[in-house]
Short mmCIF file of C-alpha atoms and ligand atoms in Angstrom, two decimals:
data_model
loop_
_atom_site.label_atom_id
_atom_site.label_comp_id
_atom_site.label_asym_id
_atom_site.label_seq_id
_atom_site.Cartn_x
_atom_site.Cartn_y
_atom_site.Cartn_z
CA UNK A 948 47.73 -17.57 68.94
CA UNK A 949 45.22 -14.71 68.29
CA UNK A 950 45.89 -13.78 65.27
CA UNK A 951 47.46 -16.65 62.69
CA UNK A 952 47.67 -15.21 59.72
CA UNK A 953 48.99 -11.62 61.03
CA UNK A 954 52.22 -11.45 62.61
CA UNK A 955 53.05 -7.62 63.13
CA UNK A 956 50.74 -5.98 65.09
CA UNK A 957 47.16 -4.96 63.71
CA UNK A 958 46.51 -1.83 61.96
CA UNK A 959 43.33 -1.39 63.74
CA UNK A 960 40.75 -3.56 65.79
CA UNK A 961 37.65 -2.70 65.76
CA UNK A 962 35.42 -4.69 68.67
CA UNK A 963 31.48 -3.97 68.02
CA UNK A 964 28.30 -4.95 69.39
CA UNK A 965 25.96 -6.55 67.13
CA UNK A 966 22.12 -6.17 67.40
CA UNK A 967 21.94 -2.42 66.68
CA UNK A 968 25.42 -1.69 66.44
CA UNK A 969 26.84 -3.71 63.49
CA UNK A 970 23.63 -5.11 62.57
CA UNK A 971 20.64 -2.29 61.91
CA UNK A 972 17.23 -4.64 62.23
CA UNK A 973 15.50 -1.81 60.87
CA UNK A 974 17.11 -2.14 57.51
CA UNK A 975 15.95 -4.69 55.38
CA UNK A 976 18.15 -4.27 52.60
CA UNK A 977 21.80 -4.09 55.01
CA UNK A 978 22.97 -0.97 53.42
CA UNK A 979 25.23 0.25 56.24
CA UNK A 980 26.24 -3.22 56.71
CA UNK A 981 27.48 -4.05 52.98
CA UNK A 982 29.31 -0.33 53.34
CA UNK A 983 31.16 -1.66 56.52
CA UNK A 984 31.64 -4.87 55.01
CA UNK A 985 33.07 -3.89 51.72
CA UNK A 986 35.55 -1.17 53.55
CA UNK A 987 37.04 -3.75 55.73
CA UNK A 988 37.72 -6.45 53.09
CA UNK A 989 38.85 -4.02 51.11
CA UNK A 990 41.58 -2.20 53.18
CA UNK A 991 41.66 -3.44 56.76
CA UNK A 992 41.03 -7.74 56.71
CA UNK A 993 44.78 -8.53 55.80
CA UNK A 994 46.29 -6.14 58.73
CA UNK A 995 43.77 -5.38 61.49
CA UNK A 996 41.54 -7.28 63.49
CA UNK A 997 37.70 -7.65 63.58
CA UNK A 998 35.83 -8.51 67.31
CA UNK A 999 32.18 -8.93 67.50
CA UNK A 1000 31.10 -8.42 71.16
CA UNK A 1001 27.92 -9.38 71.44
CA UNK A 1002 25.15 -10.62 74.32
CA UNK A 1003 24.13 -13.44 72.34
CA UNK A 1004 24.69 -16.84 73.25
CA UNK A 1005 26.39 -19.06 70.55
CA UNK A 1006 23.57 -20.57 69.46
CA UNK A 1007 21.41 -16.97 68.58
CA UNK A 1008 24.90 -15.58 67.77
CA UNK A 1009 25.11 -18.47 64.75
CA UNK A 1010 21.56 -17.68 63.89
CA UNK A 1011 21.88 -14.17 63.29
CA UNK A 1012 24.75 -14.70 60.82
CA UNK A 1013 22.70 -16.71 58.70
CA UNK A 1014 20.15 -13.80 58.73
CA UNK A 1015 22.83 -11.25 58.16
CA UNK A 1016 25.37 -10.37 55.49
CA UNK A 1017 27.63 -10.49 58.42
CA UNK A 1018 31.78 -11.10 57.82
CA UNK A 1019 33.49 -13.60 60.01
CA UNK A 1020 35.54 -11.72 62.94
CA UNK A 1021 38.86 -12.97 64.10
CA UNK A 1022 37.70 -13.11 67.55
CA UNK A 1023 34.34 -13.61 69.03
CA UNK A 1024 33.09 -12.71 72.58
CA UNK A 1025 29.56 -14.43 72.87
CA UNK A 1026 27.21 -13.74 76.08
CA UNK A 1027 27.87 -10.43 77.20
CA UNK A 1028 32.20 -11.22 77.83
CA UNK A 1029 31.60 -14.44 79.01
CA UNK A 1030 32.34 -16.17 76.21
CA UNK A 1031 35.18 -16.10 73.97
CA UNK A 1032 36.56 -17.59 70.43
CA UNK A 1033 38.46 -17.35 68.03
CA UNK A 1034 38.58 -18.11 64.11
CA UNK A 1035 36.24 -19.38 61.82
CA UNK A 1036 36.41 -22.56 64.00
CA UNK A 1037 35.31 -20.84 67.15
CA UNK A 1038 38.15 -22.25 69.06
CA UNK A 1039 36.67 -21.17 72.78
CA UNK A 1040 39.45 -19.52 75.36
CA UNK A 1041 39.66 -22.36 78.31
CA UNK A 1042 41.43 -19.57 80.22
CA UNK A 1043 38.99 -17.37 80.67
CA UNK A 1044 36.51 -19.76 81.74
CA UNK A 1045 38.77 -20.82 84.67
CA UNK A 1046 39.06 -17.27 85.58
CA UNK A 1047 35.62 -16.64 85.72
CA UNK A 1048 34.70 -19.83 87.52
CA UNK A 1049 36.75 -18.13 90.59
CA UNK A 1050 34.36 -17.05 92.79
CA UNK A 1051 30.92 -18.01 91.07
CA UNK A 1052 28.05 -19.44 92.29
CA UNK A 1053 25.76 -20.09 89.90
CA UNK A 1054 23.12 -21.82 91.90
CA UNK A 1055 23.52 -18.96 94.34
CA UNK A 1056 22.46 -16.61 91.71
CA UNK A 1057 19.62 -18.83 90.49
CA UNK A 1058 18.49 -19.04 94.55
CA UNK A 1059 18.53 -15.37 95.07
CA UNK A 1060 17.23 -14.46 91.93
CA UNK A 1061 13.95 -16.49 92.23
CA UNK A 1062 13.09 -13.88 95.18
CA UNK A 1063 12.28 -11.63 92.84
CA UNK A 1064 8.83 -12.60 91.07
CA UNK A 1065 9.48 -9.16 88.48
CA UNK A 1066 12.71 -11.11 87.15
CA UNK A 1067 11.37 -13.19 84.17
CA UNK A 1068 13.73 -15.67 83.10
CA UNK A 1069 14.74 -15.10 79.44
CA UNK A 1070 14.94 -18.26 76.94
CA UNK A 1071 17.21 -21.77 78.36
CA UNK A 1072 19.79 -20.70 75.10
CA UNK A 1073 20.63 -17.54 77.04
CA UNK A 1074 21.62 -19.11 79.85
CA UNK A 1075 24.74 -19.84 80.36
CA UNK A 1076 27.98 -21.06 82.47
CA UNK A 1077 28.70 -17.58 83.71
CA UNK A 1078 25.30 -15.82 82.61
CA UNK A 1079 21.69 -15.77 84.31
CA UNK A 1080 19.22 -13.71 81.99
CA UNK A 1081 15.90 -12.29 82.94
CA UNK A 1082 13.81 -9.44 81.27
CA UNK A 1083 12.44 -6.81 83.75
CA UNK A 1084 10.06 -3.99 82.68
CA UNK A 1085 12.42 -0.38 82.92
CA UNK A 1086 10.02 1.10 85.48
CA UNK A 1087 11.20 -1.52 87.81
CA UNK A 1088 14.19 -2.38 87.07
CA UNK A 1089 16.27 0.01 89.51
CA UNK A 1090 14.84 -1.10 92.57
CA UNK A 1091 15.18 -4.56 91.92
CA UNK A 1092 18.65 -4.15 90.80
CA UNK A 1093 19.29 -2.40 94.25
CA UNK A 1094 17.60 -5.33 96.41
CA UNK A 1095 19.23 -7.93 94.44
CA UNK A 1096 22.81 -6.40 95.08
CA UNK A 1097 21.93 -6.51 98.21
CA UNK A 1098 21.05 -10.34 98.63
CA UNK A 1099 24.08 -11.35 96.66
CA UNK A 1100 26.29 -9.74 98.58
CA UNK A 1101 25.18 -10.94 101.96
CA UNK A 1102 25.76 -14.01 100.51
CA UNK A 1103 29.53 -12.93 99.76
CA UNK A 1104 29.16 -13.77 95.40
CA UNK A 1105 31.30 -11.72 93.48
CA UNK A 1106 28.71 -10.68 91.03
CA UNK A 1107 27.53 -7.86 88.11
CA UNK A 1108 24.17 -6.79 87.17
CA UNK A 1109 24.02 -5.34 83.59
CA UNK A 1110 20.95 -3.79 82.03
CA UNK A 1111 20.52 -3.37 77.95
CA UNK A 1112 18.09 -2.32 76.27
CA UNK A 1113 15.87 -0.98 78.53
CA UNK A 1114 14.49 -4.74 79.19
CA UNK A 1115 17.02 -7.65 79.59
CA UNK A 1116 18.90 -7.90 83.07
CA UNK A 1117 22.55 -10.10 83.19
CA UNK A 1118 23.74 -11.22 86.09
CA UNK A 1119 27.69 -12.25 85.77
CA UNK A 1120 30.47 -12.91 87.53
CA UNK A 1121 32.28 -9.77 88.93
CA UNK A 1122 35.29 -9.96 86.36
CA UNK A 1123 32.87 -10.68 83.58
CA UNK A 1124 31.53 -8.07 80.64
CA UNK A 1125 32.30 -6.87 77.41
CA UNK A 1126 34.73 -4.62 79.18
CA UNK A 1127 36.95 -7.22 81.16
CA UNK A 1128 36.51 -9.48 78.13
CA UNK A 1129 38.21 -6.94 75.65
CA UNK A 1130 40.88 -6.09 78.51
CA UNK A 1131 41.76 -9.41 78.59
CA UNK A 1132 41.70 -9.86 74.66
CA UNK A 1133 44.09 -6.73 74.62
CA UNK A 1134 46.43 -8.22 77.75
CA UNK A 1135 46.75 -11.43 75.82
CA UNK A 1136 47.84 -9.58 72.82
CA UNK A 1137 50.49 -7.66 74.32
CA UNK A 1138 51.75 -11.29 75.29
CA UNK A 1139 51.80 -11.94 71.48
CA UNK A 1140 53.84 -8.27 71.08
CA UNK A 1141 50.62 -7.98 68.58
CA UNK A 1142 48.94 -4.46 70.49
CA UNK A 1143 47.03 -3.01 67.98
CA UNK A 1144 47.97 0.48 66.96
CA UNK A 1145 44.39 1.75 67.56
CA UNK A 1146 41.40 -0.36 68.97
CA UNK A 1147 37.38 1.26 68.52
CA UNK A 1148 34.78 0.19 70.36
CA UNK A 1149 31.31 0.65 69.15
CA UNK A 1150 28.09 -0.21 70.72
CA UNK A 1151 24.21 0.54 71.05
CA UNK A 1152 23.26 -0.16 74.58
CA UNK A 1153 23.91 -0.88 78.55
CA UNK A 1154 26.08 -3.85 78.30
CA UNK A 1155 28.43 -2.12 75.26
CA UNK A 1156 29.45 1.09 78.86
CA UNK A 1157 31.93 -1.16 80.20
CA UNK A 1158 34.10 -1.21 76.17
CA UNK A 1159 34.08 2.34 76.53
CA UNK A 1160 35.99 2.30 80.21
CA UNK A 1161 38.69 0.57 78.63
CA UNK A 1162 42.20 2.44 78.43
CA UNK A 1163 43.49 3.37 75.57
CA UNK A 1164 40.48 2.98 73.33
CA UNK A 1165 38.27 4.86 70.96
CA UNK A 1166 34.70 4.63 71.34
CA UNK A 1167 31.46 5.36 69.06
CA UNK A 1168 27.74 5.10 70.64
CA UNK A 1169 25.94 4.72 67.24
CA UNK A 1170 23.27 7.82 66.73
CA UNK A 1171 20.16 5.17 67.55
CA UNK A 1172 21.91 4.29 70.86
CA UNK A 1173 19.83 3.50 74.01
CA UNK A 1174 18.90 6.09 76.77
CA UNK A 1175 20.78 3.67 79.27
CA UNK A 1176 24.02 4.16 77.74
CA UNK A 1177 23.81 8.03 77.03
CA UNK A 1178 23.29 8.24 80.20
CA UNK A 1179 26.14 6.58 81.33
CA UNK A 1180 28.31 8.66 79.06
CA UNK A 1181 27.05 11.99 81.03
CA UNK A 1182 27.52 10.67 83.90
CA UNK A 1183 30.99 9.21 83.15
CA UNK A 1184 32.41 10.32 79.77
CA UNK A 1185 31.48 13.36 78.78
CA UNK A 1186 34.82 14.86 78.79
CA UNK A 1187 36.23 12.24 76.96
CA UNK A 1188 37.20 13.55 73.79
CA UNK A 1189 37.92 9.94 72.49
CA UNK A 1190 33.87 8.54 72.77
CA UNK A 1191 31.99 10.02 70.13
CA UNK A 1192 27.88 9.89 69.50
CA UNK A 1193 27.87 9.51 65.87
CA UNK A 1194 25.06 11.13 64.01
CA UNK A 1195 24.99 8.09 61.57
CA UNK A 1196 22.83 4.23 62.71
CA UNK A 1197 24.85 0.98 63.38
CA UNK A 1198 27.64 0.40 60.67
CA UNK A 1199 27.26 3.53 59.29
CA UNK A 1200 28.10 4.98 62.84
CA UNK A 1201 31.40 2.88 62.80
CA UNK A 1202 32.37 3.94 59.52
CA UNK A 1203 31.77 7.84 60.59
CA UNK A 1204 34.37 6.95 63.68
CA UNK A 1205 37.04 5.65 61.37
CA UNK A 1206 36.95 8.96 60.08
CA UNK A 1207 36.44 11.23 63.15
CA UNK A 1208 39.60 9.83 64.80
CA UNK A 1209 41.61 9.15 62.07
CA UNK A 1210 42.33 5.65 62.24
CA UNK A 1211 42.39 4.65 58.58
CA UNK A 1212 40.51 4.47 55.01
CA UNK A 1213 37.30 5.79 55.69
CA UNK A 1214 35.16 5.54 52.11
CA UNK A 1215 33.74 2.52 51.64
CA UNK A 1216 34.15 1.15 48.39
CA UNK A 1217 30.02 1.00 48.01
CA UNK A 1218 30.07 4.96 47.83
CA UNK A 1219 32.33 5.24 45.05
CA UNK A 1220 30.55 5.52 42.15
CA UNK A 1221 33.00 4.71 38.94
CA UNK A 1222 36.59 2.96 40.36
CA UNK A 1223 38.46 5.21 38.23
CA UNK A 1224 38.10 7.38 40.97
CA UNK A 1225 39.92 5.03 43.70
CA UNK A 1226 42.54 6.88 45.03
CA UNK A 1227 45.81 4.88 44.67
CA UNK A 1228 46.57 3.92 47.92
CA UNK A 1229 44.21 2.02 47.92
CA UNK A 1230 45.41 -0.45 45.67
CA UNK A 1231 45.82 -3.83 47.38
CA UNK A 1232 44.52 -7.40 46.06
CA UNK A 1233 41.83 -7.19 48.87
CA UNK A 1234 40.50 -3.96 47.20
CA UNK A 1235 40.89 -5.49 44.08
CA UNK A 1236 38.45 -8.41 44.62
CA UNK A 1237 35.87 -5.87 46.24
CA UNK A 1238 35.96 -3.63 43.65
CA UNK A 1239 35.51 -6.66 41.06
CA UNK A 1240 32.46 -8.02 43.17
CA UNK A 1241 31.25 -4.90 43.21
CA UNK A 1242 30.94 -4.00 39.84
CA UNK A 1243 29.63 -7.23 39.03
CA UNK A 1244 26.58 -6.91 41.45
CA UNK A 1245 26.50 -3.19 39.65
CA UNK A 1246 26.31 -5.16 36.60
CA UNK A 1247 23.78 -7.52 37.03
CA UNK A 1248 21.10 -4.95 38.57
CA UNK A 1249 22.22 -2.43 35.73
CA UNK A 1250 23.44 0.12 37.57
CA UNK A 1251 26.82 0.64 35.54
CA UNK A 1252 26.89 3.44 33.21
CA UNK A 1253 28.62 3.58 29.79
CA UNK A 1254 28.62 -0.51 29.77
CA UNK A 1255 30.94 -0.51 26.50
CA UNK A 1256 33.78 1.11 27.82
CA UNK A 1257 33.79 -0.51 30.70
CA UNK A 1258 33.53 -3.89 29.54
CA UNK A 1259 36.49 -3.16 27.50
CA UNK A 1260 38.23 -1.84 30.74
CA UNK A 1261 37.66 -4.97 32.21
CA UNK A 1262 39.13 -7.39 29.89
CA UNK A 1263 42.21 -5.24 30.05
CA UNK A 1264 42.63 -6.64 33.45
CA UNK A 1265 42.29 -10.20 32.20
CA UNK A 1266 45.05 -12.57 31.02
CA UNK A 1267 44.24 -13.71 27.64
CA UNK A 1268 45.17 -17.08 28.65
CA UNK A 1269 43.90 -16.98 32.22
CA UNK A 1270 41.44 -19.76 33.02
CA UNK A 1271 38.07 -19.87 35.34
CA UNK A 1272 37.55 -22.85 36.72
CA UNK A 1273 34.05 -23.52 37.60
CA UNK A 1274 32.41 -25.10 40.37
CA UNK A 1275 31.53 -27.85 38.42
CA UNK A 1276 34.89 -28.61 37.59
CA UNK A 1277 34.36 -27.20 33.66
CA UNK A 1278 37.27 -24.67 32.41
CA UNK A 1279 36.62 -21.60 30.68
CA UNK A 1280 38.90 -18.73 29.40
CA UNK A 1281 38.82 -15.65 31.33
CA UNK A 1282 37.85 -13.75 28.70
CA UNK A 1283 35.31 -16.25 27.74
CA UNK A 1284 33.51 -15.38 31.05
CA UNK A 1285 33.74 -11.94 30.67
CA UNK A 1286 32.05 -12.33 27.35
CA UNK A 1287 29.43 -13.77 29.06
CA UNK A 1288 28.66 -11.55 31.13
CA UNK A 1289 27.71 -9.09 28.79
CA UNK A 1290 24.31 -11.40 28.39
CA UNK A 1291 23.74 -10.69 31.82
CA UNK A 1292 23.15 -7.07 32.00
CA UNK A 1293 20.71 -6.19 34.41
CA UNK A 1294 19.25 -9.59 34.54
CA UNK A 1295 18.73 -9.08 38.68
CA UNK A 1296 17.04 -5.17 38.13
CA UNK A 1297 14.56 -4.71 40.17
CA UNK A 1298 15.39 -7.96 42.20
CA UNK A 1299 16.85 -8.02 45.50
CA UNK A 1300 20.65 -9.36 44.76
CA UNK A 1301 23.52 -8.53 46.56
CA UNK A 1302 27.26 -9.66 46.46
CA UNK A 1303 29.70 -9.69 49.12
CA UNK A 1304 33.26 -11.32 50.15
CA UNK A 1305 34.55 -12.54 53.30
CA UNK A 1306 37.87 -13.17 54.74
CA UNK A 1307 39.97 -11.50 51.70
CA UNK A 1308 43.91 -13.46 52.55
CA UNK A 1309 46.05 -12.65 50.09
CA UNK A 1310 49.03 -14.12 50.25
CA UNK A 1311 52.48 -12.62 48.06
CA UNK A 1312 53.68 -15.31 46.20
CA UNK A 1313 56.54 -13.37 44.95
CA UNK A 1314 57.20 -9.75 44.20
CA UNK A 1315 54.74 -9.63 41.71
CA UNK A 1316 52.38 -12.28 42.32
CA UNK A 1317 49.61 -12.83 44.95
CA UNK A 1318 47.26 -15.80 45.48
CA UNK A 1319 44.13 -14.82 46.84
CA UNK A 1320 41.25 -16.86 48.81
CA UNK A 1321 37.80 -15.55 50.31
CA UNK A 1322 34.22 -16.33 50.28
CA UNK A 1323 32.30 -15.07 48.07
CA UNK A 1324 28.22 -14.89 48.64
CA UNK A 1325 25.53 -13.96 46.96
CA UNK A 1326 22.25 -12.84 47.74
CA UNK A 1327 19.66 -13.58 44.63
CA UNK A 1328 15.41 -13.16 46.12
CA UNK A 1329 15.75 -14.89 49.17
CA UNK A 1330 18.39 -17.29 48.39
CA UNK A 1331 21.61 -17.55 49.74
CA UNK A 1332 24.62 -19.00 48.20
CA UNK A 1333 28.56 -18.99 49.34
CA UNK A 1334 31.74 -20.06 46.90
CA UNK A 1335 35.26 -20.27 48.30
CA UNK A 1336 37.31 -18.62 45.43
CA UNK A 1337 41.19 -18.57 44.97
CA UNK A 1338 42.30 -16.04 42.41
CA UNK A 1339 46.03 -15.98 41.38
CA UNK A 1340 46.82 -11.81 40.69
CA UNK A 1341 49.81 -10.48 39.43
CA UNK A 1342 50.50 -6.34 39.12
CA UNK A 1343 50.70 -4.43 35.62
CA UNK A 1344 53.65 -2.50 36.78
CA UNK A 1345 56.61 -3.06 38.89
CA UNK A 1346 54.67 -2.64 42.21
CA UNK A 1347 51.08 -3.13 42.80
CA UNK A 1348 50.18 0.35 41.84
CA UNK A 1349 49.38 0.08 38.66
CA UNK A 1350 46.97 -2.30 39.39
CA UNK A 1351 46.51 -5.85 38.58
CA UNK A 1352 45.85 -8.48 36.14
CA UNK A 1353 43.50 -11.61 36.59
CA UNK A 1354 45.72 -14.52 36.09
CA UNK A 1355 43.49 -17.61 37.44
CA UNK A 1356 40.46 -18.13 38.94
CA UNK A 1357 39.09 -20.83 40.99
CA UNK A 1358 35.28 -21.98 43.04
CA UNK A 1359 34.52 -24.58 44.54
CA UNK A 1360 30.74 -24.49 46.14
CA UNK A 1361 30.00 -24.27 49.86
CA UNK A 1362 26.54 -24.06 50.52
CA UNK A 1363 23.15 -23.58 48.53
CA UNK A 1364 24.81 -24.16 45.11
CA UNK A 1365 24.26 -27.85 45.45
CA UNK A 1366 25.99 -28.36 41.89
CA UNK A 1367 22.20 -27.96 40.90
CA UNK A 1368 22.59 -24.30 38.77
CA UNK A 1369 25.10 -25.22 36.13
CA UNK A 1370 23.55 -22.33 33.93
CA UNK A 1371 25.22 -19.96 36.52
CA UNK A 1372 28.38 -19.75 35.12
CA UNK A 1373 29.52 -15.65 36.06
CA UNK A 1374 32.21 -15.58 38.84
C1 GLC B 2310 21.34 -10.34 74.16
C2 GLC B 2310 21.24 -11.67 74.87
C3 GLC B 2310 20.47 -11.55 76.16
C4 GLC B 2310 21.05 -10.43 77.01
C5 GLC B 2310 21.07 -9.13 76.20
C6 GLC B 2310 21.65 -7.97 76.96
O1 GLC B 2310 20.10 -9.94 73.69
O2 GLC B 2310 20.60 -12.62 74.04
O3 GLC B 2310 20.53 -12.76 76.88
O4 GLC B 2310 20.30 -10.28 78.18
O5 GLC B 2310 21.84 -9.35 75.04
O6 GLC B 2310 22.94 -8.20 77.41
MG1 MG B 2311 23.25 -3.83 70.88
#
């Protein structure tokens, strides 16, 4: 099953590319990132489907999400389509690996690409069962491309040659790609009776053409992305009203399709300044927690205005008998922590810190009550921590929009704490 936790069909899926797409590499700080990630925890995670589609191989795919605030996707195609998984346990599709063993010769490839002394083998991590890497300057790229299509087909392979970036070369099996990959992902899910309502590709570069080809789906280039693939959208797309350019980088690109075609909640919660301003439909417990987080980072690098009132606010939304339960295993009141906090003002100013969640589940425990679990990490200099967290939530008013009060909350540590910062007692 795709999709465990969802069991109508998804709101949205979005499928996007990585290095340059999701990820910008020229921004230190992850700015469009954080925006992306704090829109989809907030009003997408518990009804819609995240895919990242990237070229890396697992193991530089595992890398770069320690590098980067990046969220956990549902579903995970690795190696240009070759590879795919899903959930947090990267449970790898045996399916499509029998499909795409049909017809490959991997050796072949190997023996026909050695021909070609301008092929330069990339790194042994990026090669793999159904992909054989090389880099190749631009300047000579066509012609080698042509001559090598020519070899492997005298041979009778069933091949595809893919060029990114203006420098790395992928040769795959003919029913391979980001393209056939998501087409499958999409056939699979109409097995399920789980076709999303609207699917948006997004990508940077060569190998991200073929997720734009697919029917039925909505498709950003991000403003930064590569000469290759604008020029396959002139010479293939340009009428197509559903593939935009953005004029926004990586995430910030996504977020600017969301809104172009409609598909949803377009303002991340990072650009509102004061959450008075959330507009009610937004109110779910998955906003609830990013809005929380949010204000706490806020908090701690001083960057909330009128700090009275709103500390006031806050313990509104705080069961006076409601109980944190620390890491550690100590209790505290709820109110105690909040208390706390208020010590902590702008402790991180001028310090790089940075707080985000990850996989946002609530789950209704009845018609007023919702238990809550995600990850919640934070970035403090150049440390990096993670705590699961289960809140218990229940709303003011009849239904959730009135908003909600904290009932319970819950840690336990999952990396970097160590148990070693007991004096770190905020959330
Ligand atoms: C990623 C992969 C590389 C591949 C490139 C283009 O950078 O690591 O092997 O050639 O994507 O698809
Ligand atoms: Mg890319």
């Amino acid at each position: 099953m795709i999709m465990a936790g969802v069991n109508s069909c998804p709101r949205l899926m979005v499928v996007s590319d990585l290095d340059l797409t999701m990820v910008d590499h020229y921004d230190s700080e992850n700015h469009s990132l954080l925006r992306f990630n704090a829109l989809w925890e907030a009003n997408y995670r518990h009804n819609s489907l995240l895919v990242f589609s990237t070229g890396r191989s697992p193991a530089i795919y595992k890398q770069l999400r320690k590098e980067k605030p990046l969220l956990s996707p549902d579903i995970t195609v690795m190696s240009v389509g070759t590879e795919i998984a899903y959930g947090e346990s990267m449970v790898p599709d045996n399916d499509w690996v029998e499909f795409l063993n049909q017809n490959w010769d991997r050796n072949m490839v190997i023996e026909e690409t050695r021909k070609f002394p301008e092929l330069i083998p990339q790194s042994e991590t990026e090669q793999r069962p159904h992909k054989v890497s090389f880099y190749i300057e631009k300047d000579k790229a066509g012609e080698v491309i042509k001559a090598l299509s020519e070899s492997l087909e005298k041979n009778g392979l069933d091949f595809k040659i893919i060029y990114s970036g203006g420098i790395a070369l992928d040769v795959l099996p003919h029913g391979a790609g980001k393209g056939q990959a998501l087409a499958y992902l999409l056939k699979r899910l109409k097995t399920e009776g789980k076709v999303p309502d609207n699917t948006l590709a997004c990508g940077d570069s060569g190998n991200d053409a073929e997720l734009f080809s697919v029917p039925e789906v909505y498709g950003v280039m991000v403003s930064n992305a590569q000469e290759e693939l604008l020029q396959w959208y002139a010479e293939n797309a340009k009428n197509n009203p559903n593939i935009i350019h953005a004029t926004e980088r990586c995430a910030a690109g996504i977020i600017q399709a969301i809104g172009h075609f409609s598909l949803g909640p377009n303002t991340s919660p990072r650009d509102v300044p004061h959450f008075s301003e959330c507009k009610p439909d937004n109110v779910n417990p998955g906003h609830e927690i990013v809005k929380f987080y949010l204000f706490y980072e806020r908090w701690r690098c001083a960057e909330v205005e009128d700090t009275d009132p709103c500390m006031e606010n806050l313990k509104v939304d705080y069961h006076p008998a409601g109980v944190f339960v620390h890491p550690s295993g100590v209790e505290r009141s709820l109110h105690d922590c909040i208390n706390a906090m208020r010590s902590c003002y702008g402790d991180k100013q001028g310090r790089k810190f940075q707080v985000w969640v990850d996989r946002v589940s609530p789950v209704q425990m009845s018609s007023d009550t919702w238990i809550v679990k995600f990850d919640k990490w934070e970035l403090s200099g150049d440390e990096r921590h993670c705590c699961i967290t289960t809140v218990v939530l229940s709303s003011k008013g009849a239904d959730a929009s009135d908003g909600f009060t904290w009932r319970h909350m819950h840690q336990t540590w999952l990396e970097g704490w160590g148990g070693k910062d007991h004096s770190n007692w905020l959330f």
